[in-house]
Structure formats: structure tokens, C-alpha cells
């Protein structure tokens, strides 16, 4: 007995959904792999010139300073901690970044 048109359509739809799900999972894996590779390439690298960042202790915070262009880079929330420690002039300076 041959399947009806509706049964053929249902089977085709289910197969399409299965293949679509497999493709999406593979795409997610590739994206995650690419993200990890990019993270590895850029970890502790200066966003301006690409050279190595060196951690420097400033009070109790480790800030990142470029070994080449001497740019200083702060992680999320560090500017707030520094502003609280350095009341006065730095508060005004740091308010520009908020």
C-alpha cells in the first residue's frame, strides 16, 4: 500500500525538521569553536596595536597595560573601583566614561 499525499508530506516535513536541527547544532558548534579560537588569539592583546598586555597592580586591582603603545585597559567594573578609591579629580575624569 502506497502512502497518501498527506503522509508523504508529513514524512518530508519531519525529515526536513530533523536535518534542519542537525544543521543548526553543527552551526552552533562551529560558532563556539570559532569564538574560542578568536578568544585565544586575542587574549591579553592590546585592542589598539595587538601587542601583549601586561598586568600591573594598581592598589588591589590588576589593570592591563600595553607593552608597546603603553595604552591602559580596564576590565568591566574596574573604573568604578578606581573612581571610588581616588575621590576628587579622577571622579570627574571617570564620569566621562559612565
Short mmCIF file of N, CA and C in Angstrom, two decimals:
data_model
loop_
_atom_site.label_atom_id
_atom_site.label_comp_id
_atom_site.label_asym_id
_atom_site.label_seq_id
_atom_site.Cartn_x
_atom_site.Cartn_y
_atom_site.Cartn_z
N UNK A 1 0.84 -1.18 0.00
CA UNK A 1 0.00 0.00 0.00
C UNK A 1 0.89 1.24 0.00
N UNK A 2 0.60 2.12 -0.89
CA UNK A 2 1.38 3.34 -1.06
C UNK A 2 0.88 4.42 -0.09
N UNK A 3 1.83 5.19 0.56
CA UNK A 3 1.38 6.24 1.48
C UNK A 3 0.63 7.34 0.74
N UNK A 4 -0.29 7.95 1.47
CA UNK A 4 -1.08 9.04 0.87
C UNK A 4 -0.21 10.29 0.73
N UNK A 5 -0.73 11.27 0.00
CA UNK A 5 -0.01 12.52 -0.20
C UNK A 5 0.25 13.22 1.14
N UNK A 6 -0.73 13.16 2.04
CA UNK A 6 -0.56 13.79 3.36
C UNK A 6 0.53 13.08 4.16
N UNK A 7 0.57 11.76 4.05
CA UNK A 7 1.61 11.01 4.76
C UNK A 7 2.99 11.34 4.19
N UNK A 8 3.07 11.42 2.86
CA UNK A 8 4.34 11.80 2.22
C UNK A 8 4.77 13.19 2.67
N UNK A 9 3.82 14.10 2.71
CA UNK A 9 4.10 15.48 3.14
C UNK A 9 4.59 15.50 4.59
N UNK A 10 3.93 14.74 5.46
CA UNK A 10 4.30 14.68 6.87
C UNK A 10 5.72 14.13 7.03
N UNK A 11 6.01 13.04 6.32
CA UNK A 11 7.34 12.42 6.39
C UNK A 11 8.40 13.39 5.88
N UNK A 12 8.12 14.07 4.78
CA UNK A 12 9.06 15.04 4.23
C UNK A 12 9.30 16.18 5.22
N UNK A 13 8.23 16.65 5.85
CA UNK A 13 8.35 17.75 6.83
C UNK A 13 9.18 17.31 8.03
N UNK A 14 8.93 16.10 8.52
CA UNK A 14 9.69 15.59 9.67
C UNK A 14 11.17 15.43 9.32
N UNK A 15 11.44 14.93 8.13
CA UNK A 15 12.84 14.78 7.69
C UNK A 15 13.51 16.15 7.56
N UNK A 16 12.78 17.11 7.00
CA UNK A 16 13.30 18.47 6.88
C UNK A 16 13.63 19.05 8.26
N UNK A 17 12.74 18.89 9.23
CA UNK A 17 12.96 19.41 10.58
C UNK A 17 14.16 18.73 11.24
N UNK A 18 14.29 17.42 11.02
CA UNK A 18 15.42 16.69 11.58
C UNK A 18 16.75 17.19 11.01
N UNK A 19 16.79 17.34 9.69
CA UNK A 19 18.01 17.83 9.04
C UNK A 19 18.31 19.27 9.43
N UNK A 20 17.26 20.07 9.57
CA UNK A 20 17.43 21.46 9.99
C UNK A 20 18.02 21.53 11.39
N UNK A 21 17.53 20.70 12.30
CA UNK A 21 18.04 20.68 13.67
C UNK A 21 19.51 20.25 13.70
N UNK A 22 19.86 19.25 12.91
CA UNK A 22 21.25 18.80 12.84
C UNK A 22 22.14 19.93 12.33
N UNK A 23 21.69 20.62 11.27
CA UNK A 23 22.47 21.73 10.71
C UNK A 23 22.64 22.85 11.73
N UNK A 24 21.59 23.17 12.48
CA UNK A 24 21.67 24.22 13.49
C UNK A 24 22.65 23.84 14.60
N UNK A 25 22.63 22.59 15.02
CA UNK A 25 23.56 22.13 16.06
C UNK A 25 25.00 22.20 15.57
N UNK A 26 25.24 21.81 14.33
CA UNK A 26 26.59 21.89 13.76
C UNK A 26 27.03 23.35 13.66
N UNK A 27 26.11 24.23 13.27
CA UNK A 27 26.42 25.65 13.16
C UNK A 27 26.79 26.22 14.53
N UNK A 28 26.05 25.84 15.57
CA UNK A 28 26.35 26.29 16.93
C UNK A 28 27.74 25.83 17.36
N UNK A 29 28.06 24.57 17.07
CA UNK A 29 29.38 24.04 17.43
C UNK A 29 30.48 24.82 16.72
N UNK A 30 30.28 25.10 15.43
CA UNK A 30 31.29 25.85 14.68
C UNK A 30 31.44 27.27 15.22
N UNK A 31 30.32 27.91 15.58
CA UNK A 31 30.38 29.25 16.15
C UNK A 31 31.15 29.25 17.46
N UNK A 32 30.88 28.29 18.31
CA UNK A 32 31.56 28.19 19.60
C UNK A 32 33.05 27.95 19.39
N UNK A 33 33.38 27.07 18.46
CA UNK A 33 34.78 26.78 18.17
C UNK A 33 35.48 28.04 17.65
N UNK A 34 34.83 28.77 16.75
CA UNK A 34 35.40 30.00 16.22
C UNK A 34 35.58 31.04 17.32
N UNK A 35 34.59 31.15 18.21
CA UNK A 35 34.67 32.09 19.32
C UNK A 35 35.87 31.77 20.21
N UNK A 36 36.07 30.48 20.49
CA UNK A 36 37.20 30.06 21.33
C UNK A 36 38.53 30.36 20.64
N UNK A 37 38.61 30.12 19.34
CA UNK A 37 39.84 30.40 18.60
C UNK A 37 40.15 31.89 18.61
N UNK A 38 39.14 32.72 18.39
CA UNK A 38 39.34 34.16 18.42
C UNK A 38 39.75 34.64 19.80
N UNK A 39 39.13 34.06 20.81
CA UNK A 39 39.47 34.43 22.19
C UNK A 39 40.93 34.09 22.47
N UNK A 40 41.36 32.92 22.01
CA UNK A 40 42.74 32.50 22.21
C UNK A 40 43.71 33.44 21.50
N UNK A 41 43.36 33.83 20.28
CA UNK A 41 44.23 34.72 19.50
C UNK A 41 44.35 36.11 20.13
N UNK A 42 43.27 36.60 20.72
CA UNK A 42 43.24 37.98 21.19
C UNK A 42 43.40 38.13 22.70
N UNK A 43 43.47 37.04 23.44
CA UNK A 43 43.56 37.12 24.89
C UNK A 43 44.84 37.83 25.30
N UNK A 44 44.68 38.82 26.15
CA UNK A 44 45.79 39.63 26.66
C UNK A 44 46.59 40.28 25.52
N UNK A 45 45.86 40.75 24.53
CA UNK A 45 46.45 41.52 23.43
C UNK A 45 45.82 42.90 23.42
N UNK A 46 46.61 43.90 23.10
CA UNK A 46 46.13 45.28 23.06
C UNK A 46 45.12 45.46 21.94
N UNK A 47 43.95 46.03 22.25
CA UNK A 47 42.97 46.25 21.20
C UNK A 47 43.39 47.31 20.19
N UNK A 48 44.36 48.14 20.57
CA UNK A 48 44.81 49.22 19.68
C UNK A 48 45.89 48.73 18.71
N UNK A 49 46.94 48.10 19.25
CA UNK A 49 48.06 47.72 18.38
C UNK A 49 48.30 46.22 18.28
N UNK A 50 47.63 45.43 19.12
CA UNK A 50 47.75 43.98 19.04
C UNK A 50 48.91 43.37 19.81
N UNK A 51 49.71 44.19 20.46
CA UNK A 51 50.84 43.66 21.22
C UNK A 51 50.38 43.11 22.56
N UNK A 52 51.31 42.49 23.27
CA UNK A 52 50.98 41.83 24.54
C UNK A 52 50.60 42.84 25.63
N UNK A 53 49.58 42.47 26.41
CA UNK A 53 49.20 43.28 27.56
C UNK A 53 49.88 42.70 28.80
N UNK A 54 50.35 43.59 29.66
CA UNK A 54 51.00 43.21 30.90
C UNK A 54 50.11 43.67 32.05
N UNK A 55 49.89 42.79 33.01
CA UNK A 55 49.08 43.16 34.17
C UNK A 55 49.93 43.93 35.17
N UNK A 56 49.40 45.09 35.58
CA UNK A 56 50.08 45.95 36.55
C UNK A 56 49.15 46.12 37.74
N UNK A 57 49.70 45.98 38.93
CA UNK A 57 48.88 46.12 40.13
C UNK A 57 48.75 47.60 40.47
N UNK A 58 47.51 48.07 40.56
CA UNK A 58 47.20 49.44 40.97
C UNK A 58 46.29 49.32 42.17
N UNK A 59 46.82 49.60 43.35
CA UNK A 59 46.15 49.32 44.62
C UNK A 59 45.81 47.83 44.63
N UNK A 60 44.56 47.43 44.71
CA UNK A 60 44.25 46.00 44.72
C UNK A 60 43.74 45.50 43.37
N UNK A 61 43.84 46.33 42.34
CA UNK A 61 43.30 45.99 41.02
C UNK A 61 44.45 45.68 40.06
N UNK A 62 44.26 44.66 39.23
CA UNK A 62 45.20 44.39 38.16
C UNK A 62 44.68 45.04 36.89
N UNK A 63 45.39 46.05 36.41
CA UNK A 63 44.99 46.70 35.16
C UNK A 63 45.93 46.22 34.06
N UNK A 64 45.49 46.31 32.84
CA UNK A 64 46.26 45.82 31.70
C UNK A 64 46.92 47.00 30.99
N UNK A 65 48.24 46.89 30.80
CA UNK A 65 48.99 47.94 30.11
C UNK A 65 49.69 47.32 28.91
N UNK A 66 49.61 48.01 27.78
CA UNK A 66 50.24 47.51 26.56
C UNK A 66 51.75 47.64 26.66
N UNK A 67 52.45 46.60 26.25
CA UNK A 67 53.91 46.60 26.27
C UNK A 67 54.50 47.47 25.17
N UNK A 68 53.71 47.85 24.18
CA UNK A 68 54.21 48.63 23.05
C UNK A 68 53.72 50.08 23.09
N UNK A 69 52.41 50.29 22.98
CA UNK A 69 51.88 51.66 22.89
C UNK A 69 51.58 52.26 24.27
N UNK A 70 51.74 51.45 25.32
CA UNK A 70 51.54 51.86 26.71
C UNK A 70 50.10 52.29 27.01
N UNK A 71 49.16 51.84 26.19
CA UNK A 71 47.75 52.08 26.49
C UNK A 71 47.35 51.30 27.73
N UNK A 72 46.40 51.84 28.47
CA UNK A 72 45.92 51.19 29.69
C UNK A 72 44.49 50.74 29.45
N UNK A 73 44.21 49.49 29.79
CA UNK A 73 42.89 48.91 29.54
C UNK A 73 42.33 48.36 30.84
N UNK A 74 41.07 48.66 31.08
CA UNK A 74 40.40 48.23 32.31
C UNK A 74 39.31 47.22 32.00
N UNK A 75 39.17 46.25 32.87
CA UNK A 75 38.08 45.28 32.75
C UNK A 75 36.80 45.90 33.28
N UNK A 76 35.70 45.25 33.00
CA UNK A 76 34.38 45.72 33.42
C UNK A 76 34.35 45.95 34.93
N UNK A 77 33.93 47.15 35.34
CA UNK A 77 33.78 47.49 36.75
C UNK A 77 35.02 48.07 37.40
N UNK A 78 36.18 47.92 36.78
CA UNK A 78 37.41 48.42 37.40
C UNK A 78 37.45 49.94 37.47
N UNK A 79 36.88 50.59 36.49
CA UNK A 79 36.88 52.06 36.50
C UNK A 79 36.08 52.59 37.69
N UNK A 80 35.01 51.90 38.06
CA UNK A 80 34.21 52.31 39.21
C UNK A 80 34.99 52.14 40.51
N UNK A 81 35.72 51.03 40.62
CA UNK A 81 36.52 50.78 41.82
C UNK A 81 37.61 51.83 41.96
N UNK A 82 38.28 52.15 40.86
CA UNK A 82 39.34 53.17 40.90
C UNK A 82 38.75 54.53 41.24
N UNK A 83 37.61 54.85 40.68
CA UNK A 83 36.97 56.14 40.96
C UNK A 83 36.62 56.27 42.43
N UNK A 84 36.20 55.19 43.06
CA UNK A 84 35.87 55.23 44.49
C UNK A 84 37.12 55.41 45.34
N UNK A 85 38.23 54.81 44.89
CA UNK A 85 39.48 54.93 45.65
C UNK A 85 40.08 56.32 45.50
N UNK A 86 39.96 56.89 44.34
CA UNK A 86 40.58 58.17 44.03
C UNK A 86 39.53 59.27 43.94
N UNK A 87 39.02 59.69 45.07
CA UNK A 87 38.00 60.75 45.08
C UNK A 87 38.60 62.05 44.56
N UNK A 88 37.76 62.89 43.99
CA UNK A 88 38.23 64.20 43.54
C UNK A 88 38.38 64.25 42.04
N UNK A 89 39.58 64.57 41.59
CA UNK A 89 39.85 64.79 40.17
C UNK A 89 39.55 63.59 39.30
N UNK A 90 39.87 62.40 39.80
CA UNK A 90 39.61 61.21 38.99
C UNK A 90 38.12 60.95 38.84
N UNK A 91 37.32 61.30 39.85
CA UNK A 91 35.86 61.15 39.72
C UNK A 91 35.36 61.92 38.51
N UNK A 92 35.85 63.13 38.35
CA UNK A 92 35.42 63.95 37.21
C UNK A 92 35.87 63.32 35.90
N UNK A 93 37.10 62.85 35.88
CA UNK A 93 37.63 62.22 34.68
C UNK A 93 36.84 60.96 34.33
N UNK A 94 36.62 60.10 35.33
CA UNK A 94 35.94 58.84 35.08
C UNK A 94 34.47 59.02 34.77
N UNK A 95 33.87 60.12 35.17
CA UNK A 95 32.45 60.34 34.88
C UNK A 95 32.20 60.44 33.38
N UNK A 96 33.22 60.78 32.64
CA UNK A 96 33.11 60.85 31.18
C UNK A 96 32.82 59.47 30.60
N UNK A 97 33.30 58.42 31.24
CA UNK A 97 33.17 57.06 30.71
C UNK A 97 31.91 56.35 31.17
N UNK A 98 31.12 56.97 32.01
CA UNK A 98 29.91 56.32 32.53
C UNK A 98 28.71 56.62 31.68
#
